[in-house]
Amino acid sequence: MSARRGRKAVPSPSLMPARQARDVQLKYYLALDALCIGAGSRESVATLLGVVHTAYRLREFIGVADAQGFRAAENALLACLDRLECTASPEPAATLQASEKAAVAPVLRCFDGLLERVPMPLYLDALLAAIACLDAQLPSPIPPAAAEPSAPRPSTSSAAAHWLPR
């Protein structure tokens, strides 16, 4: 109890433990690497889509108001997923093109910073919202560009929920 006011001190929200943050980072950087070398899967794309959606929901913690970078990363991953789904191979592998990697990488760096700053309860809320969106194939939480207000919002893949860190 606080002697000054007679109340218990309220602990500040805890941050994600460093080891757990590294585990989360390892999962999405391995997914990115697999996609960059042409050995990616639907789960690799889903992992990164989940990161993009989670980072978008938490962007206020790093002072990013503009959705453009998040939208570009999401569109790059959806294009990769579209190519993968059009492949007739029995065991297709997904590949990110250089321009797509260039769109995704800044969001991953942003997410690195978020993992260090965001209280764990808020991270978990954003993560669960991203998973629910991806599982239910709901429209993207990232709004369309202002120049194209009538553009349909991309739907997400059912494979996208596999990115949850386990």
GROMACS .gro file of C-alpha atoms in nm:
model
  166
    1MET     CA    1   0.000   0.000   0.000
    2SER     CA    2   0.110   0.347  -0.068
    3ALA     CA    3   0.164   0.537   0.255
    4ARG     CA    4   0.067   0.859   0.085
    5ARG     CA    5  -0.279   0.767  -0.032
    6GLY     CA    6  -0.363   0.443   0.142
    7ARG     CA    7  -0.403   0.251  -0.189
    8LYS     CA    8  -0.214  -0.032  -0.349
    9ALA     CA    9   0.024   0.071  -0.621
   10VAL     CA   10  -0.097  -0.043  -0.962
   11PRO     CA   11   0.179  -0.221  -1.152
   12SER     CA   12   0.245  -0.097  -1.501
   13PRO     CA   13   0.153  -0.337  -1.779
   14SER     CA   14   0.433  -0.581  -1.838
   15LEU     CA   15   0.620  -0.602  -2.162
   16MET     CA   16   0.677  -0.924  -2.349
   17PRO     CA   17   0.970  -1.118  -2.204
   18ALA     CA   18   1.280  -1.080  -2.422
   19ARG     CA   19   1.308  -1.452  -2.490
   20GLN     CA   20   0.948  -1.472  -2.608
   21ALA     CA   21   0.997  -1.164  -2.827
   22ARG     CA   22   1.300  -1.332  -2.988
   23ASP     CA   23   1.095  -1.647  -3.050
   24VAL     CA   24   0.824  -1.442  -3.222
   25GLN     CA   25   1.087  -1.259  -3.428
   26LEU     CA   26   1.255  -1.586  -3.525
   27LYS     CA   27   0.925  -1.724  -3.653
   28TYR     CA   28   0.852  -1.432  -3.884
   29TYR     CA   29   1.207  -1.383  -4.005
   30LEU     CA   30   1.229  -1.754  -4.091
   31ALA     CA   31   0.901  -1.718  -4.282
   32LEU     CA   32   1.045  -1.419  -4.470
   33ASP     CA   33   1.369  -1.603  -4.547
   34ALA     CA   34   1.178  -1.909  -4.673
   35LEU     CA   35   0.973  -1.688  -4.903
   36CYS     CA   36   1.282  -1.504  -5.029
   37ILE     CA   37   1.460  -1.825  -5.131
   38GLY     CA   38   1.153  -1.979  -5.293
   39ALA     CA   39   1.084  -2.231  -5.018
   40GLY     CA   40   0.785  -2.058  -4.861
   41SER     CA   41   0.442  -2.202  -4.799
   42ARG     CA   42   0.091  -2.078  -4.735
   43GLU     CA   43   0.183  -2.081  -4.366
   44SER     CA   44   0.486  -1.859  -4.435
   45VAL     CA   45   0.264  -1.605  -4.606
   46ALA     CA   46   0.003  -1.637  -4.329
   47THR     CA   47   0.269  -1.575  -4.065
   48LEU     CA   48   0.371  -1.251  -4.229
   49LEU     CA   49   0.011  -1.142  -4.295
   50GLY     CA   50  -0.056  -1.189  -3.923
   51VAL     CA   51   0.246  -0.975  -3.838
   52VAL     CA   52   0.132  -0.701  -4.078
   53HIS     CA   53  -0.220  -0.698  -3.932
   54THR     CA   54  -0.094  -0.704  -3.572
   55ALA     CA   55   0.157  -0.426  -3.641
   56TYR     CA   56  -0.113  -0.218  -3.808
   57ARG     CA   57  -0.335  -0.247  -3.500
   58LEU     CA   58  -0.047  -0.138  -3.272
   59ARG     CA   59   0.104   0.134  -3.493
   60GLU     CA   60   0.019   0.419  -3.254
   61PHE     CA   61   0.292   0.295  -3.018
   62ILE     CA   62   0.559   0.395  -3.266
   63GLY     CA   63   0.388   0.707  -3.395
   64VAL     CA   64   0.291   0.575  -3.739
   65ALA     CA   65  -0.040   0.716  -3.855
   66ASP     CA   66  -0.019   0.638  -4.226
   67ALA     CA   67  -0.146   0.299  -4.340
   68GLN     CA   68   0.036   0.308  -4.674
   69GLY     CA   69   0.334   0.093  -4.571
   70PHE     CA   70   0.109  -0.165  -4.406
   71ARG     CA   71  -0.117  -0.171  -4.712
   72ALA     CA   72   0.183  -0.219  -4.944
   73ALA     CA   73   0.312  -0.508  -4.733
   74GLU     CA   74  -0.030  -0.672  -4.721
   75ASN     CA   75  -0.076  -0.636  -5.098
   76ALA     CA   76   0.269  -0.787  -5.159
   77LEU     CA   77   0.187  -1.088  -4.944
   78LEU     CA   78  -0.155  -1.134  -5.103
   79ALA     CA   79   0.007  -1.123  -5.449
   80CYS     CA   80   0.250  -1.393  -5.337
   81LEU     CA   81  -0.039  -1.601  -5.203
   82ASP     CA   82  -0.233  -1.556  -5.529
   83ARG     CA   83   0.065  -1.685  -5.729
   84LEU     CA   84   0.098  -1.980  -5.494
   85GLU     CA   85  -0.269  -2.072  -5.527
   86CYS     CA   86  -0.247  -2.055  -5.909
   87THR     CA   87   0.038  -2.307  -5.914
   88ALA     CA   88  -0.058  -2.653  -6.036
   89SER     CA   89   0.234  -2.824  -5.863
   90PRO     CA   90   0.138  -3.081  -5.595
   91GLU     CA   91   0.383  -2.919  -5.351
   92PRO     CA   92   0.411  -2.557  -5.461
   93ALA     CA   93   0.659  -2.321  -5.300
   94ALA     CA   94   0.592  -1.952  -5.254
   95THR     CA   95   0.845  -1.688  -5.349
   96LEU     CA   96   0.847  -1.318  -5.266
   97GLN     CA   97   0.972  -1.099  -5.546
   98ALA     CA   98   1.235  -0.837  -5.460
   99SER     CA   99   0.981  -0.554  -5.474
  100GLU     CA  100   0.747  -0.749  -5.246
  101LYS     CA  101   1.025  -0.812  -4.996
  102ALA     CA  102   1.102  -0.439  -5.005
  103ALA     CA  103   0.739  -0.370  -4.909
  104VAL     CA  104   0.729  -0.628  -4.628
  105ALA     CA  105   1.068  -0.567  -4.463
  106PRO     CA  106   0.989  -0.219  -4.320
  107VAL     CA  107   0.678  -0.353  -4.148
  108LEU     CA  108   0.883  -0.632  -3.990
  109ARG     CA  109   1.134  -0.375  -3.860
  110CYS     CA  110   0.840  -0.173  -3.726
  111PHE     CA  111   0.709  -0.487  -3.556
  112ASP     CA  112   1.051  -0.546  -3.396
  113GLY     CA  113   1.015  -0.208  -3.227
  114LEU     CA  114   0.660  -0.282  -3.122
  115LEU     CA  115   0.760  -0.602  -2.947
  116GLU     CA  116   0.995  -0.398  -2.727
  117ARG     CA  117   0.741  -0.128  -2.638
  118VAL     CA  118   0.388  -0.264  -2.634
  119PRO     CA  119   0.243  -0.397  -2.309
  120MET     CA  120   0.176  -0.769  -2.336
  121PRO     CA  121  -0.205  -0.743  -2.288
  122LEU     CA  122  -0.233  -0.497  -2.578
  123TYR     CA  123  -0.008  -0.713  -2.796
  124LEU     CA  124  -0.224  -1.018  -2.722
  125ASP     CA  125  -0.544  -0.827  -2.801
  126ALA     CA  126  -0.402  -0.716  -3.137
  127LEU     CA  127  -0.269  -1.065  -3.208
  128LEU     CA  128  -0.602  -1.231  -3.134
  129ALA     CA  129  -0.787  -0.975  -3.348
  130ALA     CA  130  -0.547  -1.045  -3.636
  131ILE     CA  131  -0.594  -1.420  -3.599
  132ALA     CA  132  -0.972  -1.385  -3.588
  133CYS     CA  133  -0.964  -1.171  -3.902
  134LEU     CA  134  -0.743  -1.418  -4.086
  135ASP     CA  135  -0.932  -1.727  -3.966
  136ALA     CA  136  -1.271  -1.592  -4.066
  137GLN     CA  137  -1.135  -1.450  -4.394
  138LEU     CA  138  -1.272  -1.110  -4.297
  139PRO     CA  139  -1.183  -0.798  -4.494
  140SER     CA  140  -0.847  -0.647  -4.412
  141PRO     CA  141  -0.830  -0.413  -4.113
  142ILE     CA  142  -0.608  -0.187  -4.324
  143PRO     CA  143  -0.824   0.069  -4.505
  144PRO     CA  144  -0.794   0.120  -4.879
  145ALA     CA  145  -0.594   0.414  -5.007
  146ALA     CA  146  -0.776   0.748  -5.001
  147ALA     CA  147  -0.741   0.773  -5.379
  148GLU     CA  148  -0.942   0.456  -5.421
  149PRO     CA  149  -1.225   0.472  -5.163
  150SER     CA  150  -1.448   0.232  -5.355
  151ALA     CA  151  -1.178  -0.032  -5.398
  152PRO     CA  152  -1.271  -0.364  -5.240
  153ARG     CA  153  -1.074  -0.453  -4.931
  154PRO     CA  154  -0.874  -0.772  -4.979
  155SER     CA  155  -0.997  -1.080  -4.803
  156THR     CA  156  -0.746  -1.290  -4.619
  157SER     CA  157  -0.665  -1.656  -4.665
  158SER     CA  158  -0.785  -1.934  -4.438
  159ALA     CA  159  -0.424  -2.051  -4.407
  160ALA     CA  160  -0.332  -1.724  -4.242
  161ALA     CA  161  -0.412  -1.833  -3.888
  162HIS     CA  162  -0.120  -2.076  -3.885
  163TRP     CA  163   0.122  -1.800  -3.799
  164LEU     CA  164   0.035  -1.793  -3.428
  165PRO     CA  165   0.357  -1.840  -3.230
  166ARG     CA  166   0.343  -2.178  -3.062
   0.00000   0.00000   0.00000
